[in-house]
Amino acid sequence: MRGWNRWALLGGGLAVLLLAGCNRVLPAETRHPPREGVQVQMREVDPDGRATLQWQGRSIAVKAPPMLTSADIVDVRAALDAAHQPVLELTFRKESAGRLLHATEALVGKQVALTVDDHVLSVATIAGPFGESMQVAGTNMSVAEVHDMARYIVHGGPAPPQQR
């Protein structure tokens, strides 16, 4: 079973967004930004809002505007964390770092939804503020599934199924 359907496994447990913990500067030739037309967003989950998205068989609502968009991202890659678990790493533009740091400081302990093309990839709890990069960890996804996700964001692939 390949493609977007496997990404529904992303939240076997509640994913946690973690501070990447390094100031890595990636040369332009090694960056993997989101492809043109893909819409990556991170928005705060609104428990009192009108649900418009589906995730793991339940409806969720998110606040607008998004705190993070594709325009903020300069690199997307699959990696292994210190415990050798697969993670999705996102690195942000320098111009976005201060705004993201401020936004995530206010959201520590709160849930956010990471979406691609309005399909929920993960609902996670902000573990700590971040501005330069983040890791989506604790997803119960295999290395291959995380690679598939990164590949879809950067290069495209099978269209995601319609949410019901």
JSON list of C-alpha atoms in Angstrom, two decimals:
[
{"chain": "A", "resi": 1, "resn": "MET", "atom": "CA", "xyz": [0.00, 0.00, 0.00]},
{"chain": "A", "resi": 2, "resn": "ARG", "atom": "CA", "xyz": [1.88, 3.04, -1.27]},
{"chain": "A", "resi": 3, "resn": "GLY", "atom": "CA", "xyz": [1.16, 6.72, -1.30]},
{"chain": "A", "resi": 4, "resn": "TRP", "atom": "CA", "xyz": [-0.98, 9.06, 0.71]},
{"chain": "A", "resi": 5, "resn": "ASN", "atom": "CA", "xyz": [-3.13, 6.39, 2.44]},
{"chain": "A", "resi": 6, "resn": "ARG", "atom": "CA", "xyz": [-0.12, 5.25, 4.48]},
{"chain": "A", "resi": 7, "resn": "TRP", "atom": "CA", "xyz": [0.13, 8.74, 5.94]},
{"chain": "A", "resi": 8, "resn": "ALA", "atom": "CA", "xyz": [-3.06, 8.13, 7.85]},
{"chain": "A", "resi": 9, "resn": "LEU", "atom": "CA", "xyz": [-0.85, 6.07, 10.15]},
{"chain": "A", "resi": 10, "resn": "LEU", "atom": "CA", "xyz": [0.93, 9.27, 11.17]},
{"chain": "A", "resi": 11, "resn": "GLY", "atom": "CA", "xyz": [-0.83, 9.59, 14.46]},
{"chain": "A", "resi": 12, "resn": "GLY", "atom": "CA", "xyz": [-0.85, 6.06, 15.90]},
{"chain": "A", "resi": 13, "resn": "GLY", "atom": "CA", "xyz": [0.10, 7.94, 19.02]},
{"chain": "A", "resi": 14, "resn": "LEU", "atom": "CA", "xyz": [-0.01, 11.69, 19.33]},
{"chain": "A", "resi": 15, "resn": "ALA", "atom": "CA", "xyz": [2.87, 13.10, 17.33]},
{"chain": "A", "resi": 16, "resn": "VAL", "atom": "CA", "xyz": [5.12, 15.65, 18.98]},
{"chain": "A", "resi": 17, "resn": "LEU", "atom": "CA", "xyz": [6.76, 18.58, 17.26]},
{"chain": "A", "resi": 18, "resn": "LEU", "atom": "CA", "xyz": [10.28, 18.92, 18.60]},
{"chain": "A", "resi": 19, "resn": "LEU", "atom": "CA", "xyz": [12.92, 21.62, 18.37]},
{"chain": "A", "resi": 20, "resn": "ALA", "atom": "CA", "xyz": [15.51, 20.29, 15.95]},
{"chain": "A", "resi": 21, "resn": "GLY", "atom": "CA", "xyz": [18.26, 21.47, 18.30]},
{"chain": "A", "resi": 22, "resn": "CYS", "atom": "CA", "xyz": [20.79, 22.74, 15.81]},
{"chain": "A", "resi": 23, "resn": "ASN", "atom": "CA", "xyz": [21.56, 25.78, 13.73]},
{"chain": "A", "resi": 24, "resn": "ARG", "atom": "CA", "xyz": [22.25, 24.04, 10.49]},
{"chain": "A", "resi": 25, "resn": "VAL", "atom": "CA", "xyz": [22.73, 26.21, 7.47]},
{"chain": "A", "resi": 26, "resn": "LEU", "atom": "CA", "xyz": [22.07, 24.28, 4.31]},
{"chain": "A", "resi": 27, "resn": "PRO", "atom": "CA", "xyz": [23.78, 25.32, 1.09]},
{"chain": "A", "resi": 28, "resn": "ALA", "atom": "CA", "xyz": [21.22, 26.19, -1.59]},
{"chain": "A", "resi": 29, "resn": "GLU", "atom": "CA", "xyz": [22.24, 23.20, -3.74]},
{"chain": "A", "resi": 30, "resn": "THR", "atom": "CA", "xyz": [21.37, 20.71, -0.97]},
{"chain": "A", "resi": 31, "resn": "ARG", "atom": "CA", "xyz": [17.98, 22.18, -0.06]},
{"chain": "A", "resi": 32, "resn": "HIS", "atom": "CA", "xyz": [14.73, 20.40, -0.86]},
{"chain": "A", "resi": 33, "resn": "PRO", "atom": "CA", "xyz": [11.93, 23.00, -0.68]},
{"chain": "A", "resi": 34, "resn": "PRO", "atom": "CA", "xyz": [8.27, 22.14, -1.17]},
{"chain": "A", "resi": 35, "resn": "ARG", "atom": "CA", "xyz": [7.38, 21.93, -4.85]},
{"chain": "A", "resi": 36, "resn": "GLU", "atom": "CA", "xyz": [5.43, 24.76, -6.42]},
{"chain": "A", "resi": 37, "resn": "GLY", "atom": "CA", "xyz": [1.72, 24.34, -5.85]},
{"chain": "A", "resi": 38, "resn": "VAL", "atom": "CA", "xyz": [1.92, 22.13, -2.75]},
{"chain": "A", "resi": 39, "resn": "GLN", "atom": "CA", "xyz": [0.31, 23.72, 0.28]},
{"chain": "A", "resi": 40, "resn": "VAL", "atom": "CA", "xyz": [2.03, 22.83, 3.57]},
{"chain": "A", "resi": 41, "resn": "GLN", "atom": "CA", "xyz": [0.48, 24.55, 6.58]},
{"chain": "A", "resi": 42, "resn": "MET", "atom": "CA", "xyz": [0.58, 24.36, 10.35]},
{"chain": "A", "resi": 43, "resn": "ARG", "atom": "CA", "xyz": [-2.43, 25.72, 12.22]},
{"chain": "A", "resi": 44, "resn": "GLU", "atom": "CA", "xyz": [-3.54, 25.65, 15.83]},
{"chain": "A", "resi": 45, "resn": "VAL", "atom": "CA", "xyz": [-6.29, 23.13, 16.57]},
{"chain": "A", "resi": 46, "resn": "ASP", "atom": "CA", "xyz": [-9.45, 24.92, 17.70]},
{"chain": "A", "resi": 47, "resn": "PRO", "atom": "CA", "xyz": [-11.40, 22.61, 20.05]},
{"chain": "A", "resi": 48, "resn": "ASP", "atom": "CA", "xyz": [-14.36, 25.02, 20.02]},
{"chain": "A", "resi": 49, "resn": "GLY", "atom": "CA", "xyz": [-14.34, 25.72, 16.29]},
{"chain": "A", "resi": 50, "resn": "ARG", "atom": "CA", "xyz": [-16.37, 24.33, 13.45]},
{"chain": "A", "resi": 51, "resn": "ALA", "atom": "CA", "xyz": [-14.71, 21.10, 12.27]},
{"chain": "A", "resi": 52, "resn": "THR", "atom": "CA", "xyz": [-13.70, 21.10, 8.62]},
{"chain": "A", "resi": 53, "resn": "LEU", "atom": "CA", "xyz": [-10.87, 18.56, 8.43]},
{"chain": "A", "resi": 54, "resn": "GLN", "atom": "CA", "xyz": [-10.75, 14.80, 9.01]},
{"chain": "A", "resi": 55, "resn": "TRP", "atom": "CA", "xyz": [-7.99, 13.03, 10.95]},
{"chain": "A", "resi": 56, "resn": "GLN", "atom": "CA", "xyz": [-8.02, 9.42, 12.14]},
{"chain": "A", "resi": 57, "resn": "GLY", "atom": "CA", "xyz": [-11.78, 9.13, 11.84]},
{"chain": "A", "resi": 58, "resn": "ARG", "atom": "CA", "xyz": [-12.60, 12.32, 13.69]},
{"chain": "A", "resi": 59, "resn": "SER", "atom": "CA", "xyz": [-13.37, 15.86, 12.64]},
{"chain": "A", "resi": 60, "resn": "ILE", "atom": "CA", "xyz": [-11.12, 18.69, 13.76]},
{"chain": "A", "resi": 61, "resn": "ALA", "atom": "CA", "xyz": [-11.22, 22.45, 13.45]},
{"chain": "A", "resi": 62, "resn": "VAL", "atom": "CA", "xyz": [-8.20, 24.66, 12.95]},
{"chain": "A", "resi": 63, "resn": "LYS", "atom": "CA", "xyz": [-7.68, 28.37, 13.45]},
{"chain": "A", "resi": 64, "resn": "ALA", "atom": "CA", "xyz": [-6.82, 30.76, 10.66]},
{"chain": "A", "resi": 65, "resn": "PRO", "atom": "CA", "xyz": [-4.47, 32.07, 9.50]},
{"chain": "A", "resi": 66, "resn": "PRO", "atom": "CA", "xyz": [-1.79, 29.36, 9.43]},
{"chain": "A", "resi": 67, "resn": "MET", "atom": "CA", "xyz": [1.35, 30.08, 11.44]},
{"chain": "A", "resi": 68, "resn": "LEU", "atom": "CA", "xyz": [3.47, 28.15, 8.94]},
{"chain": "A", "resi": 69, "resn": "THR", "atom": "CA", "xyz": [3.12, 27.81, 5.16]},
{"chain": "A", "resi": 70, "resn": "SER", "atom": "CA", "xyz": [5.11, 26.34, 2.28]},
{"chain": "A", "resi": 71, "resn": "ALA", "atom": "CA", "xyz": [6.63, 29.79, 1.74]},
{"chain": "A", "resi": 72, "resn": "ASP", "atom": "CA", "xyz": [8.37, 29.51, 5.15]},
{"chain": "A", "resi": 73, "resn": "ILE", "atom": "CA", "xyz": [10.09, 26.21, 4.31]},
{"chain": "A", "resi": 74, "resn": "VAL", "atom": "CA", "xyz": [13.49, 25.92, 2.60]},
{"chain": "A", "resi": 75, "resn": "ASP", "atom": "CA", "xyz": [14.09, 22.20, 3.19]},
{"chain": "A", "resi": 76, "resn": "VAL", "atom": "CA", "xyz": [12.03, 19.05, 3.72]},
{"chain": "A", "resi": 77, "resn": "ARG", "atom": "CA", "xyz": [13.70, 15.72, 4.39]},
{"chain": "A", "resi": 78, "resn": "ALA", "atom": "CA", "xyz": [13.22, 12.36, 6.02]},
{"chain": "A", "resi": 79, "resn": "ALA", "atom": "CA", "xyz": [15.74, 11.55, 8.75]},
{"chain": "A", "resi": 80, "resn": "LEU", "atom": "CA", "xyz": [16.32, 9.49, 11.88]},
{"chain": "A", "resi": 81, "resn": "ASP", "atom": "CA", "xyz": [16.29, 11.12, 15.31]},
{"chain": "A", "resi": 82, "resn": "ALA", "atom": "CA", "xyz": [18.72, 10.38, 18.14]},
{"chain": "A", "resi": 83, "resn": "ALA", "atom": "CA", "xyz": [16.70, 7.26, 19.05]},
{"chain": "A", "resi": 84, "resn": "HIS", "atom": "CA", "xyz": [16.88, 6.10, 15.40]},
{"chain": "A", "resi": 85, "resn": "GLN", "atom": "CA", "xyz": [13.17, 6.72, 14.84]},
{"chain": "A", "resi": 86, "resn": "PRO", "atom": "CA", "xyz": [12.05, 8.20, 11.50]},
{"chain": "A", "resi": 87, "resn": "VAL", "atom": "CA", "xyz": [11.16, 11.90, 11.54]},
{"chain": "A", "resi": 88, "resn": "LEU", "atom": "CA", "xyz": [10.19, 14.51, 9.01]},
{"chain": "A", "resi": 89, "resn": "GLU", "atom": "CA", "xyz": [12.52, 17.51, 9.28]},
{"chain": "A", "resi": 90, "resn": "LEU", "atom": "CA", "xyz": [11.47, 20.96, 8.13]},
{"chain": "A", "resi": 91, "resn": "THR", "atom": "CA", "xyz": [13.96, 23.86, 7.95]},
{"chain": "A", "resi": 92, "resn": "PHE", "atom": "CA", "xyz": [12.63, 27.40, 7.72]},
{"chain": "A", "resi": 93, "resn": "ARG", "atom": "CA", "xyz": [13.69, 30.63, 6.04]},
{"chain": "A", "resi": 94, "resn": "LYS", "atom": "CA", "xyz": [15.67, 33.04, 8.20]},
{"chain": "A", "resi": 95, "resn": "GLU", "atom": "CA", "xyz": [12.98, 35.65, 7.56]},
{"chain": "A", "resi": 96, "resn": "SER", "atom": "CA", "xyz": [10.36, 33.33, 9.11]},
{"chain": "A", "resi": 97, "resn": "ALA", "atom": "CA", "xyz": [12.30, 32.20, 12.18]},
{"chain": "A", "resi": 98, "resn": "GLY", "atom": "CA", "xyz": [11.40, 35.07, 14.53]},
{"chain": "A", "resi": 99, "resn": "ARG", "atom": "CA", "xyz": [7.71, 34.92, 13.69]},
{"chain": "A", "resi": 100, "resn": "LEU", "atom": "CA", "xyz": [7.62, 31.12, 14.13]},
{"chain": "A", "resi": 101, "resn": "LEU", "atom": "CA", "xyz": [9.52, 31.30, 17.41]},
{"chain": "A", "resi": 102, "resn": "HIS", "atom": "CA", "xyz": [7.07, 33.87, 18.78]},
{"chain": "A", "resi": 103, "resn": "ALA", "atom": "CA", "xyz": [4.04, 31.85, 17.59]},
{"chain": "A", "resi": 104, "resn": "THR", "atom": "CA", "xyz": [5.28, 28.54, 19.00]},
{"chain": "A", "resi": 105, "resn": "GLU", "atom": "CA", "xyz": [6.30, 30.04, 22.36]},
{"chain": "A", "resi": 106, "resn": "ALA", "atom": "CA", "xyz": [2.63, 30.87, 22.86]},
{"chain": "A", "resi": 107, "resn": "LEU", "atom": "CA", "xyz": [1.54, 27.36, 21.84]},
{"chain": "A", "resi": 108, "resn": "VAL", "atom": "CA", "xyz": [3.74, 25.10, 23.99]},
{"chain": "A", "resi": 109, "resn": "GLY", "atom": "CA", "xyz": [1.52, 22.27, 25.22]},
{"chain": "A", "resi": 110, "resn": "LYS", "atom": "CA", "xyz": [-1.20, 23.02, 22.67]},
{"chain": "A", "resi": 111, "resn": "GLN", "atom": "CA", "xyz": [-2.18, 21.01, 19.62]},
{"chain": "A", "resi": 112, "resn": "VAL", "atom": "CA", "xyz": [-1.48, 22.00, 16.04]},
{"chain": "A", "resi": 113, "resn": "ALA", "atom": "CA", "xyz": [-2.36, 20.32, 12.76]},
{"chain": "A", "resi": 114, "resn": "LEU", "atom": "CA", "xyz": [0.23, 19.90, 10.02]},
{"chain": "A", "resi": 115, "resn": "THR", "atom": "CA", "xyz": [-1.53, 19.69, 6.67]},
{"chain": "A", "resi": 116, "resn": "VAL", "atom": "CA", "xyz": [-0.49, 19.15, 3.08]},
{"chain": "A", "resi": 117, "resn": "ASP", "atom": "CA", "xyz": [-3.01, 20.25, 0.45]},
{"chain": "A", "resi": 118, "resn": "ASP", "atom": "CA", "xyz": [-5.71, 20.41, 3.18]},
{"chain": "A", "resi": 119, "resn": "HIS", "atom": "CA", "xyz": [-5.14, 16.78, 4.18]},
{"chain": "A", "resi": 120, "resn": "VAL", "atom": "CA", "xyz": [-4.10, 16.34, 7.82]},
{"chain": "A", "resi": 121, "resn": "LEU", "atom": "CA", "xyz": [-0.74, 14.61, 8.18]},
{"chain": "A", "resi": 122, "resn": "SER", "atom": "CA", "xyz": [-0.43, 15.00, 11.91]},
{"chain": "A", "resi": 123, "resn": "VAL", "atom": "CA", "xyz": [-2.10, 16.49, 14.93]},
{"chain": "A", "resi": 124, "resn": "ALA", "atom": "CA", "xyz": [0.64, 17.16, 17.42]},
{"chain": "A", "resi": 125, "resn": "THR", "atom": "CA", "xyz": [1.44, 18.87, 20.68]},
{"chain": "A", "resi": 126, "resn": "ILE", "atom": "CA", "xyz": [4.08, 21.60, 20.59]},
{"chain": "A", "resi": 127, "resn": "ALA", "atom": "CA", "xyz": [6.83, 20.32, 22.92]},
{"chain": "A", "resi": 128, "resn": "GLY", "atom": "CA", "xyz": [8.89, 23.51, 22.82]},
{"chain": "A", "resi": 129, "resn": "PRO", "atom": "CA", "xyz": [9.27, 26.69, 20.82]},
{"chain": "A", "resi": 130, "resn": "PHE", "atom": "CA", "xyz": [11.09, 26.57, 17.50]},
{"chain": "A", "resi": 131, "resn": "GLY", "atom": "CA", "xyz": [11.94, 29.01, 14.79]},
{"chain": "A", "resi": 132, "resn": "GLU", "atom": "CA", "xyz": [14.70, 27.64, 12.58]},
{"chain": "A", "resi": 133, "resn": "SER", "atom": "CA", "xyz": [13.59, 24.03, 12.16]},
{"chain": "A", "resi": 134, "resn": "MET", "atom": "CA", "xyz": [11.37, 21.31, 13.56]},
{"chain": "A", "resi": 135, "resn": "GLN", "atom": "CA", "xyz": [10.97, 17.58, 13.53]},
{"chain": "A", "resi": 136, "resn": "VAL", "atom": "CA", "xyz": [7.68, 15.74, 13.31]},
{"chain": "A", "resi": 137, "resn": "ALA", "atom": "CA", "xyz": [8.40, 12.74, 15.55]},
{"chain": "A", "resi": 138, "resn": "GLY", "atom": "CA", "xyz": [6.51, 10.00, 17.38]},
{"chain": "A", "resi": 139, "resn": "THR", "atom": "CA", "xyz": [4.39, 9.17, 14.34]},
{"chain": "A", "resi": 140, "resn": "ASN", "atom": "CA", "xyz": [4.68, 5.36, 14.32]},
{"chain": "A", "resi": 141, "resn": "MET", "atom": "CA", "xyz": [5.60, 5.61, 10.65]},
{"chain": "A", "resi": 142, "resn": "SER", "atom": "CA", "xyz": [8.23, 3.48, 8.99]},
{"chain": "A", "resi": 143, "resn": "VAL", "atom": "CA", "xyz": [11.33, 4.97, 7.39]},
{"chain": "A", "resi": 144, "resn": "ALA", "atom": "CA", "xyz": [9.80, 4.27, 3.96]},
{"chain": "A", "resi": 145, "resn": "GLU", "atom": "CA", "xyz": [6.56, 6.06, 4.90]},
{"chain": "A", "resi": 146, "resn": "VAL", "atom": "CA", "xyz": [8.42, 9.16, 6.10]},
{"chain": "A", "resi": 147, "resn": "HIS", "atom": "CA", "xyz": [10.47, 9.13, 2.88]},
{"chain": "A", "resi": 148, "resn": "ASP", "atom": "CA", "xyz": [7.23, 8.86, 0.86]},
{"chain": "A", "resi": 149, "resn": "MET", "atom": "CA", "xyz": [5.81, 11.87, 2.71]},
{"chain": "A", "resi": 150, "resn": "ALA", "atom": "CA", "xyz": [8.93, 13.99, 2.10]},
{"chain": "A", "resi": 151, "resn": "ARG", "atom": "CA", "xyz": [8.99, 12.91, -1.55]},
{"chain": "A", "resi": 152, "resn": "TYR", "atom": "CA", "xyz": [5.35, 13.93, -2.04]},
{"chain": "A", "resi": 153, "resn": "ILE", "atom": "CA", "xyz": [5.97, 17.39, -0.58]},
{"chain": "A", "resi": 154, "resn": "VAL", "atom": "CA", "xyz": [9.15, 17.99, -2.59]},
{"chain": "A", "resi": 155, "resn": "HIS", "atom": "CA", "xyz": [8.51, 16.13, -5.86]},
{"chain": "A", "resi": 156, "resn": "GLY", "atom": "CA", "xyz": [4.83, 15.16, -5.97]},
{"chain": "A", "resi": 157, "resn": "GLY", "atom": "CA", "xyz": [3.35, 11.73, -6.31]},
{"chain": "A", "resi": 158, "resn": "PRO", "atom": "CA", "xyz": [-0.04, 10.03, -6.10]},
{"chain": "A", "resi": 159, "resn": "ALA", "atom": "CA", "xyz": [-2.86, 12.46, -5.42]},
{"chain": "A", "resi": 160, "resn": "PRO", "atom": "CA", "xyz": [-4.23, 12.30, -1.87]},
{"chain": "A", "resi": 161, "resn": "PRO", "atom": "CA", "xyz": [-7.66, 10.69, -1.51]},
{"chain": "A", "resi": 162, "resn": "GLN", "atom": "CA", "xyz": [-10.67, 12.88, -0.84]},
{"chain": "A", "resi": 163, "resn": "GLN", "atom": "CA", "xyz": [-11.39, 13.24, 2.89]},
{"chain": "A", "resi": 164, "resn": "ARG", "atom": "CA", "xyz": [-14.82, 12.19, 4.07]}
]
